[in-house]
XYZ file of N, CA and C in Angstrom:
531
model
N 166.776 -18.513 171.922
C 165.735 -18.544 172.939
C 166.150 -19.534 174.032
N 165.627 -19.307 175.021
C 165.894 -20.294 176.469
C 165.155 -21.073 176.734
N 165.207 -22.122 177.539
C 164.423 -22.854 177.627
C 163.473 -22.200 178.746
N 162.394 -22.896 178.360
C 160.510 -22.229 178.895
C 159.790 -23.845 178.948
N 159.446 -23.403 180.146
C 157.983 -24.426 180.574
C 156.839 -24.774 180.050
N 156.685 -25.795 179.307
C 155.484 -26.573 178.768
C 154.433 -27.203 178.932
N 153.422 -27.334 178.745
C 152.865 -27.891 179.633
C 152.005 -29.103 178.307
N 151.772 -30.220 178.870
C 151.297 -30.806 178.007
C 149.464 -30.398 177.757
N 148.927 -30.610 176.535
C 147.523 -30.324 176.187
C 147.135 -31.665 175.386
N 146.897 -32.518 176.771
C 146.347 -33.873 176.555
C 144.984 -34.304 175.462
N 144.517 -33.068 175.615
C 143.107 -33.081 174.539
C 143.764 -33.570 172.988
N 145.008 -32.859 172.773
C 145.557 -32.779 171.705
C 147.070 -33.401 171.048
N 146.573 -34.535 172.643
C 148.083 -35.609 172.437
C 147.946 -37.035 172.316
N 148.496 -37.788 172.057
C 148.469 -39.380 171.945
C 149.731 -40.116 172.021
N 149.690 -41.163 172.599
C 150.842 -42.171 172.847
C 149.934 -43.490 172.222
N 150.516 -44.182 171.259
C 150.129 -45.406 170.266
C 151.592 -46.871 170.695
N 150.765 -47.404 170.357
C 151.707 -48.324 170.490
C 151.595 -49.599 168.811
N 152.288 -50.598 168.421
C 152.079 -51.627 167.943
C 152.671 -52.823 168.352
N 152.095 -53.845 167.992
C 152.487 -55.248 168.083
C 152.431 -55.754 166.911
N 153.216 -56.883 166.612
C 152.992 -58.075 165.597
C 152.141 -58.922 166.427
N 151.395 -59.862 166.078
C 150.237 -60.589 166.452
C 150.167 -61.751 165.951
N 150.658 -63.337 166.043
C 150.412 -64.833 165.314
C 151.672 -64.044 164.209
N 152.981 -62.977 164.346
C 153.856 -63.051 163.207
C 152.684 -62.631 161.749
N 151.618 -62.658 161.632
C 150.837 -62.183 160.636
C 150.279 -60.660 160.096
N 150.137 -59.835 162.065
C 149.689 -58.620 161.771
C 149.958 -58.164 162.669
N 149.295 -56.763 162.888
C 150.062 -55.331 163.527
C 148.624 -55.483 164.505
N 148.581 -55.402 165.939
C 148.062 -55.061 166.956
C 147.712 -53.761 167.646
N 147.042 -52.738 167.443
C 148.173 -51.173 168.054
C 146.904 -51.257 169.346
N 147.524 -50.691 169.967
C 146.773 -49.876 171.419
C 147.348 -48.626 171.644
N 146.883 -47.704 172.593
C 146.907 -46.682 172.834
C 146.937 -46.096 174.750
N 147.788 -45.659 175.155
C 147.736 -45.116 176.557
C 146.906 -43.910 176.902
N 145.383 -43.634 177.414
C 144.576 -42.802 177.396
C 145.538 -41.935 178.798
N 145.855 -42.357 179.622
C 146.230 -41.550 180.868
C 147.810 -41.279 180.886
N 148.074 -39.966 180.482
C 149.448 -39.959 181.040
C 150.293 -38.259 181.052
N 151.550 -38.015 181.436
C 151.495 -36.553 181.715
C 152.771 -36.005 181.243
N 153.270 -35.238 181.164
C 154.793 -34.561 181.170
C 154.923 -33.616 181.566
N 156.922 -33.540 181.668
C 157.174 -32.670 182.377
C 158.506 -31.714 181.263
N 158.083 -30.839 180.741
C 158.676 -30.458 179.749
C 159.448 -29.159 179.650
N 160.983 -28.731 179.321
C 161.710 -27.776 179.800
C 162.320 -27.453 178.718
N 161.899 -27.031 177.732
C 162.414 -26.721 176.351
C 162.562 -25.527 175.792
N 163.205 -25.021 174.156
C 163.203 -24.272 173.709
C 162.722 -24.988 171.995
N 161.448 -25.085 171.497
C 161.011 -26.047 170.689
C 162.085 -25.366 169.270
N 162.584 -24.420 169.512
C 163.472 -24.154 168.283
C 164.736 -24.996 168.109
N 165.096 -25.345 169.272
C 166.495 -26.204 169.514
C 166.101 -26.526 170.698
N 165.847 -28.431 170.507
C 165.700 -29.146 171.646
C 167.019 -29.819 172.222
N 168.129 -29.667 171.994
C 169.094 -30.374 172.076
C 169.410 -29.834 173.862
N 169.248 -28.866 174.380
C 169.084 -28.325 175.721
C 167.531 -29.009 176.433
N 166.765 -29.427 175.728
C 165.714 -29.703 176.640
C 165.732 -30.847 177.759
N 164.638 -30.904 179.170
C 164.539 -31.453 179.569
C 162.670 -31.955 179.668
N 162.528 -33.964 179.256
C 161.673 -33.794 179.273
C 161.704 -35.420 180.147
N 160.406 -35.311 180.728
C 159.764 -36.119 181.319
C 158.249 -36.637 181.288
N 158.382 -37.994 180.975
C 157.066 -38.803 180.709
C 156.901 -40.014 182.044
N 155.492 -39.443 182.404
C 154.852 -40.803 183.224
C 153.337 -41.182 182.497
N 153.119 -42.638 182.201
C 152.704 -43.265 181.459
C 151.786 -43.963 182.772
N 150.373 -43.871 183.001
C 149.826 -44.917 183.731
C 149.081 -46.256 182.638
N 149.900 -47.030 183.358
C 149.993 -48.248 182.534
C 148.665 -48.733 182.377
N 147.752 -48.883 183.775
C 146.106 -49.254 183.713
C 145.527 -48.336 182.855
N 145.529 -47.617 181.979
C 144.994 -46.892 180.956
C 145.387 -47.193 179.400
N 146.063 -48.128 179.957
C 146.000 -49.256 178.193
C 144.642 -49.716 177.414
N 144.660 -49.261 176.394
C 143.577 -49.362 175.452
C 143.989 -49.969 174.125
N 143.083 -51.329 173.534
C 143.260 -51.759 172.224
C 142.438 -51.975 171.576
N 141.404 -51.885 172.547
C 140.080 -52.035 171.902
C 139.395 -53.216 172.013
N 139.660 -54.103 172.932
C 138.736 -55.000 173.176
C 139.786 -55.129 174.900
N 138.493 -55.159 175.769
C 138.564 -55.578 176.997
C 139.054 -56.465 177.533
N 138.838 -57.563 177.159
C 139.674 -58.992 177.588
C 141.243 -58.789 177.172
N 141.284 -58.312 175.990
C 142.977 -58.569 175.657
C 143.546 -57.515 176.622
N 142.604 -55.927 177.244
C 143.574 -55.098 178.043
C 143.181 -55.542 179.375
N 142.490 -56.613 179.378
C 142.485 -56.771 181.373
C 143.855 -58.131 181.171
N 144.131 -58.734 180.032
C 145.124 -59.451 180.182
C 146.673 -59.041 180.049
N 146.718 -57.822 179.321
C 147.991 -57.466 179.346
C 148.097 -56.219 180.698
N 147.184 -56.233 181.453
C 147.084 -55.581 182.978
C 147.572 -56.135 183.693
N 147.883 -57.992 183.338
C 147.469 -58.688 184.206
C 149.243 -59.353 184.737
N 149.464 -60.206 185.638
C 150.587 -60.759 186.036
C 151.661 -61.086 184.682
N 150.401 -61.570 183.577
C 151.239 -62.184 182.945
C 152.253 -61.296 181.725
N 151.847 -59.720 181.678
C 152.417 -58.566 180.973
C 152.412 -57.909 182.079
N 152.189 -56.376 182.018
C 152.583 -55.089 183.078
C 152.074 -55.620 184.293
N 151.442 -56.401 185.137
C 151.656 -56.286 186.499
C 151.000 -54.940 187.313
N 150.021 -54.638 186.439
C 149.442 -53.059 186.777
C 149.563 -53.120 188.118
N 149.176 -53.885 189.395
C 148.820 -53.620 190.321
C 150.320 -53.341 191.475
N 151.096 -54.424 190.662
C 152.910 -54.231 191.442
C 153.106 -52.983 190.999
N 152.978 -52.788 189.206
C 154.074 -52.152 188.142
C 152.949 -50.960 187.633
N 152.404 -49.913 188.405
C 151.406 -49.251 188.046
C 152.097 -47.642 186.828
N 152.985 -47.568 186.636
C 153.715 -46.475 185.509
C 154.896 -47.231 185.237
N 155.049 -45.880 183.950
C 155.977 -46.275 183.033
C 156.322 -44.847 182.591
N 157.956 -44.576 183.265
C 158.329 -43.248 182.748
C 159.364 -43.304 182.067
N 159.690 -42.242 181.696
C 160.584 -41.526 180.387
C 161.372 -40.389 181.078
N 162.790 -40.029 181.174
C 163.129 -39.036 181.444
C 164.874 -38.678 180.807
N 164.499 -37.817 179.657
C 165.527 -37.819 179.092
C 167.116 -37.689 179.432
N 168.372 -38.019 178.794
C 169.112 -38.142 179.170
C 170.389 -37.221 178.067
N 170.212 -37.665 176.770
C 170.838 -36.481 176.183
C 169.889 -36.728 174.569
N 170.482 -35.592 174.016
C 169.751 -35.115 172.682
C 170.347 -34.225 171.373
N 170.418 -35.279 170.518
C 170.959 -34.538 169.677
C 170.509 -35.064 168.401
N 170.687 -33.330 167.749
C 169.739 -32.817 166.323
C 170.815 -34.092 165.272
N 169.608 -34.398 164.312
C 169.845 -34.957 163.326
C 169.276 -34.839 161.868
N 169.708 -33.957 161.393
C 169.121 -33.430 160.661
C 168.633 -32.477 160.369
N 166.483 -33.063 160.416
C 165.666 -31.932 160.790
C 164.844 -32.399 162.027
N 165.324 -33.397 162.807
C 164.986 -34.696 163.328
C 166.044 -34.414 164.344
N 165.626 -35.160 165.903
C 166.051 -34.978 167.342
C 166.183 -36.719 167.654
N 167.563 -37.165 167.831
C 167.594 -38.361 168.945
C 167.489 -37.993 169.892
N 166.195 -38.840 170.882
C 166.009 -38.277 171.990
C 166.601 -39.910 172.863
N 167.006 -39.525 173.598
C 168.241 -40.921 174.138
C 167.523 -40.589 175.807
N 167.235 -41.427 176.467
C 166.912 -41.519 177.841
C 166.555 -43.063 178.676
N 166.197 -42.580 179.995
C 165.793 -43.900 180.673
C 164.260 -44.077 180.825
N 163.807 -45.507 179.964
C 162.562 -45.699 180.119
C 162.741 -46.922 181.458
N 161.415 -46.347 181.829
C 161.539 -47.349 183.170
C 160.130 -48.101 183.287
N 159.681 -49.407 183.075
C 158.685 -49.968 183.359
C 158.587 -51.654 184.010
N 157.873 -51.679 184.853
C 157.797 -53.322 185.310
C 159.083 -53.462 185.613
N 159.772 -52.853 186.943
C 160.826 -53.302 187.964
C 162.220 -52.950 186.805
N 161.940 -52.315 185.753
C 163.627 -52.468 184.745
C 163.161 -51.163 184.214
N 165.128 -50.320 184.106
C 165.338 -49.145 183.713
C 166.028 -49.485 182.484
N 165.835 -48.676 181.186
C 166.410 -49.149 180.300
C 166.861 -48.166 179.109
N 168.081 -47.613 178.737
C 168.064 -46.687 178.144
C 167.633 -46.896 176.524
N 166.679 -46.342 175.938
C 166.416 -46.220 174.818
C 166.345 -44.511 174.476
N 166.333 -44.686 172.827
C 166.769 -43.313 172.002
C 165.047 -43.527 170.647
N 164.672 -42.501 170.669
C 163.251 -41.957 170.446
C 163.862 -40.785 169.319
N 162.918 -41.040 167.883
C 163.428 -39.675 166.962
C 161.929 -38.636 167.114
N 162.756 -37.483 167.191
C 161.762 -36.071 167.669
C 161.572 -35.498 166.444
N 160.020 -35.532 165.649
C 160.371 -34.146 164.502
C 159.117 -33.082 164.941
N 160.125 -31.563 165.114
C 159.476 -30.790 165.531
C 158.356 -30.201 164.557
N 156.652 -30.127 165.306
C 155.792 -29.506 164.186
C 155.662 -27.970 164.205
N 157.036 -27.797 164.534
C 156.816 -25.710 164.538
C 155.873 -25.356 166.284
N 155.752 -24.095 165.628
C 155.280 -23.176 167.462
C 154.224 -22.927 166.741
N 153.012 -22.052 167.275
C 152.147 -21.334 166.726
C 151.412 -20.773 167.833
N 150.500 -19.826 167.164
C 149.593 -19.093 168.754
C 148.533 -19.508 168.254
N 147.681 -20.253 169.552
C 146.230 -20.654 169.689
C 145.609 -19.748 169.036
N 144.861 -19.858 168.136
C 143.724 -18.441 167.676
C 142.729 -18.450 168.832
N 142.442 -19.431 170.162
C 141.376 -19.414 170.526
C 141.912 -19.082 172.273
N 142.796 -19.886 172.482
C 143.457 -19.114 173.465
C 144.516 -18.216 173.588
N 145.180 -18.268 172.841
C 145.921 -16.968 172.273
C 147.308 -18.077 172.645
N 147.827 -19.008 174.099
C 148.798 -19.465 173.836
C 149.896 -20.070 173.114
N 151.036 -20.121 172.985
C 151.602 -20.706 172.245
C 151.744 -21.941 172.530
N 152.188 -22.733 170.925
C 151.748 -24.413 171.194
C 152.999 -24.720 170.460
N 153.193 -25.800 170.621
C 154.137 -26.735 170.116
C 153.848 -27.978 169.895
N 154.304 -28.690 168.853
C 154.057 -30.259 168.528
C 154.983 -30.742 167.782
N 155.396 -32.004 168.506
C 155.970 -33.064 168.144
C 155.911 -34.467 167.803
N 156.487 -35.094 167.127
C 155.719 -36.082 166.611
C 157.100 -37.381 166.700
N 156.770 -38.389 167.394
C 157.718 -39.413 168.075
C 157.683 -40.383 168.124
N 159.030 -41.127 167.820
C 158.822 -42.877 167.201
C 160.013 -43.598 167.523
N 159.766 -44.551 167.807
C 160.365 -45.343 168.354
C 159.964 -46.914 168.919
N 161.273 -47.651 169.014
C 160.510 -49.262 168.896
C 161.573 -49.291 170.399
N 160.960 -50.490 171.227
C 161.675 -51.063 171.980
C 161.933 -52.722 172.423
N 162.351 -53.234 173.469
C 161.883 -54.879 173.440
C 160.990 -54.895 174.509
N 160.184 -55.547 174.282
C 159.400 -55.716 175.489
C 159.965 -56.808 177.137
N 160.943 -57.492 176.260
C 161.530 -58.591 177.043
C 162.874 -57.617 177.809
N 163.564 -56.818 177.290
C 164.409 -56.135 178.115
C 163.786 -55.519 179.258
N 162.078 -55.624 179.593
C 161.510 -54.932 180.736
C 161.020 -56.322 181.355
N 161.124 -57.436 181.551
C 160.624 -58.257 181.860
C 159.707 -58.938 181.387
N 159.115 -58.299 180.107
C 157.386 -59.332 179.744
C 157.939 -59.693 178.588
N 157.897 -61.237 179.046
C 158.482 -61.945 178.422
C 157.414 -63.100 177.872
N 156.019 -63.015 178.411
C 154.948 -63.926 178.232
C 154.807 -64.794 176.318
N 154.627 -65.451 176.464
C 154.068 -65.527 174.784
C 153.617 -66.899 174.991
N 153.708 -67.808 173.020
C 153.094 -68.828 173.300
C 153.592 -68.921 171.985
N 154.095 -70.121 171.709
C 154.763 -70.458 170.509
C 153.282 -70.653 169.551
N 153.818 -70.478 168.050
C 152.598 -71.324 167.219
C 153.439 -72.463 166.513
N 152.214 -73.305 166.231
C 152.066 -74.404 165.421
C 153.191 -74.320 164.579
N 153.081 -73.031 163.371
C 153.275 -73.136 162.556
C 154.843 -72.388 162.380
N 155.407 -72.134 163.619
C 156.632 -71.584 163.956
C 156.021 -70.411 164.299
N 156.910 -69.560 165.043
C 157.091 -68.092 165.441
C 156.022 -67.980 166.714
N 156.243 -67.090 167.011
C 155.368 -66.828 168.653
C 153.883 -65.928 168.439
N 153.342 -66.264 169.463
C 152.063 -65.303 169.564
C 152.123 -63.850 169.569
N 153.092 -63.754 170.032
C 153.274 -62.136 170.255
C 154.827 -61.613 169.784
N 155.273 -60.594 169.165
C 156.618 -60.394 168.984
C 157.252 -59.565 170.236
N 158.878 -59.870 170.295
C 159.152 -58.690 171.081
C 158.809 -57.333 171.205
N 159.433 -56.975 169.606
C 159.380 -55.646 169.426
C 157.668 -54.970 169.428
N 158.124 -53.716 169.980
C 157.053 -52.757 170.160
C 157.502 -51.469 169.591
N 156.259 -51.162 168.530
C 156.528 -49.365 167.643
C 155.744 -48.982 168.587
N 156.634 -47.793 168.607
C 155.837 -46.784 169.735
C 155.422 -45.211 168.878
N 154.425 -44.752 168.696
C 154.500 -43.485 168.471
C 153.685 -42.331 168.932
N 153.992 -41.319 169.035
C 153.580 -40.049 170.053
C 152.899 -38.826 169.019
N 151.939 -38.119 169.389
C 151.623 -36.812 168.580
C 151.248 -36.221 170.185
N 152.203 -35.407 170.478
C 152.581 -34.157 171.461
C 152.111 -32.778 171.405
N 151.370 -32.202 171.741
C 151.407 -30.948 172.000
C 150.983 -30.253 172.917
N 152.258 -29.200 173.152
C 152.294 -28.694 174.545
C 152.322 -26.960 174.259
N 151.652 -26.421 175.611
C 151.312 -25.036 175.555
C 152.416 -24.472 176.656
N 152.919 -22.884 175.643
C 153.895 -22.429 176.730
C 153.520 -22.264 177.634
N 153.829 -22.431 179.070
C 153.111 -21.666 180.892
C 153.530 -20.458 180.926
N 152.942 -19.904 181.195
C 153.206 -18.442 181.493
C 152.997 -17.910 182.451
């Protein structure tokens, strides 16, 4: 099969994130606003082309103060640094599993990171009749290789916040026709 136009079905997608927090626990938030641009054949993605823009002011963790502060100068810079995209670069099957290798770009720095893809099959909408696709996507990055570098040491050793960030995705996109 060839590659065919996707379209994302945001009702039925999510971008998650985690943090370590005081080195003790896991933090997660979630990006409510964001879109793609998708050029695939979900049987063999190793030909695909895909593209993610991420609006960063649509960070969610669940309490207000902590997302008007990581909005703020001292993390993303929403108002300089308003997205955060994705646009792949190459891809290859592993397994039953896709390295997806590209340039993430957020807060003034491009940075190539590699994302594992496991495909959840095709199927036809029973309700719209389209065909769907889903994928399911993970991946960690540094937060300091993009510039946010903020933290605050503790007392008791280790920092307020860790570099690393788990990232994970539940995707699904409808063929265009």
């Amino acid at each position: 099969m060839a590659n065919s136009t996707w379209t994302l079905d945001k009702a039925h997608s999510e971008i998650e994130f985690s943090i370590r927090h005081m080195m003790i626990s896991r933090v997660k938030g979630a990006f409510r606003d964001f879109d793609a641009e998708i050029e695939a054949d979900p049987a063999d993605l190793t030909t695909a082309n895909i593209q993610f823009t991420i609006d960063i002011a649509s960070i969610d963790t669940g309490n207000e103060d902590r997302d008007n502060h990581l909005r703020s100068a001292d993390f993303f810079e929403v108002e300089k640094y308003p997205k955060l995209t994705f646009t792949s670069t190459s891809i290859e099957k592993q397994g039953d599993d896709y390295a997806v290798t590209g340039n993430v770009s957020m807060h003034g720095a491009t940075n190539t990171e590699t994302f594992i893809v496991t495909s959840g099959g095709v199927v036809k909408d029973p309700m719209s009749g389209a065909q769907k696709a889903g994928f399911s996507v993970e991946g960690k990055i540094k937060r300091s290789d993009y510039g946010l570098t903020w933290n605050a040491p503790l007392e008791t050793g280790g920092v307020l916040v860790s570099d690393e960030v788990k990232i994970n995705m539940e995707i699904q996109a409808s063929k265009a026709e």
